[in-house]
Amino acid sequence: MSSLLETKIAARQHALREQGLLRQRKVLSVDHALNTNASTSSPRFVFEGRAYINFSSNDYLGLSRVPELVEALHLGAQTYGVGSGASPLVTGYSEAHLALERELCDLTGHEAALLFCSGFSANTALMKTLFDQHDIVVADKLVHASIIDGLQDSGAQLKRFLHNSLESAERLLARNQTSALITESVFSMDGDCAPIAQLSALCRQHHAWLVVDDAHGFAVLDGYNNADAAKLIDVQVVTFGKALGCQGAAVLGSQALIDFLVSNAREYIYSTALSPANAALALAATQYSTAHPELQQKLLENITLFKRLCREANVPLLGSDTAIQPLIIGDARQTLQVAEELRAAGIWVGAIRPPTVPVGSARLRITLTAAHAAEDITACVAQLAQVLSRVGVPLVTERQAADEHR
Ligand SMILES: Cc1ncc(COP(=O)(O)O)c(C=O)c1O
């Protein structure tokens, strides 16, 4: 007879499989042809013996394979060893961590920083520690799962405003004595940007803190990733696993906030510190991204090229100007089918389904990087247009005609 847990696991997995929502890992390997040919930096990997162009990575500047950064990790490990050996308040906090915190503060204008091993733990730690049942917190409808999980654990009263709607946010702020408003700089699944300056003004007016998850904006979005960030944003969470191409995260804010987190954030206190080698790497990657503005320029050119080619081929994008370019298909199974057909053509694109996105808004999440070559992007759009029409997903013109008949 099966145990209770075996029965529960089998039933849940069966239900997910039936709905086309089962998640499975894929083992990827490096493209050795790429490694021996330094001139081809285009993001590729091998899966089951076949090479794919990767349009599903958050390594927006292509930093994960830069030789100077590979060397920085190597040197960090030689200097400090491969691990931190303890939690930060025991003996896991080193000069490498401090140097990274100082660099992040110089870059953003915040007084102090605290490092975490991932953005997920930084967000949950921040929410759980900062808020309690006496707080009312308002958050954009589309904020990341780590923020929602942390807020739920905190016991705070959570109110959601319509995605990127200043009116909806203002209504909630006016009606409730709000401790903080939470949003993302660049939304991870839609690729659009929050109106940070306006939200900041609203927060000031209502004496609420503005907390921004900057995971997808840090090192790629100009405007407030500079010494002025702290003037607009009270608490900024930056992650190193996206545009910096490595791993880890930091919470940035006032010295009082960081001291409070050091004494109270359980994820910080009771967990092995980010390795000093990784801290040294994140510092090198931050400095590299600042010293190489041409990478941001190349990324912008690639985004512009992709959007122009999609417009010409009537491929219906969502209207994002960032590296994250979603194409909403709606049905989860059809989204998987389109992604699989693209893979058959050597193009690897993410198929994002509920619960990551709302039901009925399953989508392709196409991400561009500075490392893509123009030929990669041309091939991607040509295949997209072909696959969409073969699978029966309406292109822009057909969608417009359908809208006009509604
Ligand atoms: C908006 C946002 N915040 C936080 C995270 C978590 O960051 P990390 O991958 O470093 O855990 C992610 C990653 O998916 C994200 O998209």
Tab-separated table of N, CA and C and ligand atoms in Angstrom, residues 58 60 116-123 142-147 184-189 213-216 237-242 246-249 324 365, ligand 1:
chain	number	residue	atom	x	y	z
A	58	ASN	N	19.238	34.978	-18.633
A	58	ASN	CA	19.234	36.336	-18.069
A	58	ASN	C	20.636	36.946	-18.036
A	60	TYR	N	22.256	39.018	-19.549
A	60	TYR	CA	21.946	40.031	-20.566
A	60	TYR	C	23.163	40.668	-21.227
A	116	PHE	N	23.446	38.402	0.104
A	116	PHE	CA	22.753	37.112	0.262
A	116	PHE	C	23.222	36.181	-0.852
A	117	CYS	N	22.950	34.875	-0.672
A	117	CYS	CA	23.392	33.898	-1.683
A	117	CYS	C	22.504	33.914	-2.919
A	118	SER	N	21.287	34.448	-2.824
A	118	SER	CA	20.417	34.522	-3.998
A	118	SER	C	19.439	35.670	-3.823
A	119	GLY	N	18.857	36.094	-4.933
A	119	GLY	CA	17.836	37.134	-4.887
A	119	GLY	C	16.607	36.636	-4.160
A	120	PHE	N	16.309	35.341	-4.316
A	120	PHE	CA	15.128	34.790	-3.655
A	120	PHE	C	15.260	34.940	-2.137
A	121	SER	N	16.443	34.574	-1.605
A	121	SER	CA	16.587	34.675	-0.146
A	121	SER	C	16.682	36.136	0.286
A	122	ALA	N	17.256	37.011	-0.536
A	122	ALA	CA	17.315	38.439	-0.172
A	122	ALA	C	15.897	38.994	-0.046
A	123	ASN	N	15.044	38.694	-1.015
A	123	ASN	CA	13.673	39.217	-0.986
A	123	ASN	C	12.866	38.654	0.178
A	142	LEU	N	2.178	42.119	-10.212
A	142	LEU	CA	3.076	41.152	-10.860
A	142	LEU	C	4.410	40.955	-10.141
A	143	VAL	N	4.511	41.357	-8.873
A	143	VAL	CA	5.829	41.182	-8.224
A	143	VAL	C	6.185	39.699	-8.077
A	144	HIS	N	7.468	39.461	-7.922
A	144	HIS	CA	8.053	38.114	-7.947
A	144	HIS	C	7.572	37.235	-6.781
A	145	ALA	N	7.570	35.939	-7.012
A	145	ALA	CA	7.132	34.950	-6.016
A	145	ALA	C	7.884	35.097	-4.688
A	146	SER	N	9.163	35.447	-4.734
A	146	SER	CA	9.956	35.555	-3.498
A	146	SER	C	9.422	36.685	-2.612
A	147	ILE	N	8.903	37.738	-3.225
A	147	ILE	CA	8.341	38.867	-2.457
A	147	ILE	C	7.025	38.422	-1.819
A	184	GLU	N	8.870	46.125	-9.022
A	184	GLU	CA	10.120	45.691	-9.666
A	184	GLU	C	10.557	46.795	-10.627
A	185	SER	N	11.844	46.882	-10.909
A	185	SER	CA	12.291	47.892	-11.885
A	185	SER	C	11.891	47.437	-13.278
A	186	VAL	N	12.303	46.216	-13.644
A	186	VAL	CA	11.902	45.593	-14.910
A	186	VAL	C	11.154	44.317	-14.531
A	187	PHE	N	9.941	44.164	-15.022
A	187	PHE	CA	9.145	42.998	-14.622
A	187	PHE	C	9.637	41.751	-15.338
A	188	SER	N	9.839	40.698	-14.547
A	188	SER	CA	10.576	39.535	-15.041
A	188	SER	C	9.864	38.796	-16.170
A	189	MET	N	8.540	38.815	-16.175
A	189	MET	CA	7.816	38.046	-17.192
A	189	MET	C	7.210	38.921	-18.280
A	213	ASP	N	12.557	45.770	-6.329
A	213	ASP	CA	13.327	44.588	-6.719
A	213	ASP	C	13.925	44.901	-8.096
A	214	ASP	N	15.243	45.105	-8.093
A	214	ASP	CA	15.939	45.572	-9.299
A	214	ASP	C	16.674	44.423	-9.999
A	215	ALA	N	16.166	43.184	-9.795
A	215	ALA	CA	16.858	42.004	-10.326
A	215	ALA	C	17.148	42.135	-11.822
A	216	HIS	N	16.168	42.573	-12.591
A	216	HIS	CA	16.341	42.586	-14.055
A	216	HIS	C	16.744	43.960	-14.594
A	237	VAL	N	16.791	45.994	-4.105
A	237	VAL	CA	17.375	44.645	-4.094
A	237	VAL	C	18.014	44.422	-5.461
A	238	VAL	N	19.316	44.149	-5.467
A	238	VAL	CA	19.986	43.875	-6.746
A	238	VAL	C	20.447	42.420	-6.732
A	239	THR	N	20.445	41.803	-7.896
A	239	THR	CA	20.897	40.407	-7.950
A	239	THR	C	22.089	40.303	-8.899
A	240	PHE	N	22.936	39.318	-8.663
A	240	PHE	CA	24.154	39.154	-9.469
A	240	PHE	C	23.993	38.054	-10.519
A	241	GLY	N	22.878	37.338	-10.472
A	241	GLY	CA	22.686	36.199	-11.371
A	241	GLY	C	22.067	36.552	-12.712
A	242	LYS	N	21.738	37.827	-12.903
A	242	LYS	CA	21.138	38.227	-14.194
A	242	LYS	C	22.233	38.934	-15.011
A	246	CYS	N	26.739	36.184	-12.715
A	246	CYS	CA	27.295	35.283	-11.691
A	246	CYS	C	26.219	34.848	-10.700
A	247	GLN	N	26.357	35.121	-9.426
A	247	GLN	CA	25.414	34.565	-8.450
A	247	GLN	C	25.417	35.387	-7.173
A	248	GLY	N	24.245	35.481	-6.517
A	248	GLY	CA	24.143	36.206	-5.252
A	248	GLY	C	23.253	37.425	-5.405
A	249	ALA	N	23.141	38.196	-4.303
A	249	ALA	CA	22.258	39.358	-4.313
A	249	ALA	C	22.620	40.274	-3.163
A	324	ILE	N	13.852	41.530	-22.103
A	324	ILE	CA	12.812	40.498	-21.944
A	324	ILE	C	11.683	40.810	-22.918
A	365	ARG	N	8.947	33.556	-23.504
A	365	ARG	CA	9.747	34.646	-22.917
A	365	ARG	C	11.090	34.608	-23.630
B	1	LIG	C1	12.193	39.769	-10.215
B	1	LIG	C2	13.048	38.739	-9.577
B	1	LIG	N1	13.410	38.900	-8.296
B	1	LIG	C3	14.183	37.996	-7.673
B	1	LIG	C4	14.614	36.856	-8.318
B	1	LIG	C5	15.447	35.860	-7.585
B	1	LIG	O1	16.803	36.083	-7.861
B	1	LIG	P1	17.834	34.860	-7.796
B	1	LIG	O2	17.715	34.155	-9.111
B	1	LIG	O3	19.146	35.508	-7.568
B	1	LIG	O4	17.397	33.997	-6.662
B	1	LIG	C6	14.281	36.656	-9.656
B	1	LIG	C7	14.760	35.446	-10.363
B	1	LIG	O5	14.075	34.744	-10.986
B	1	LIG	C8	13.464	37.613	-10.300
B	1	LIG	O6	13.091	37.441	-11.565
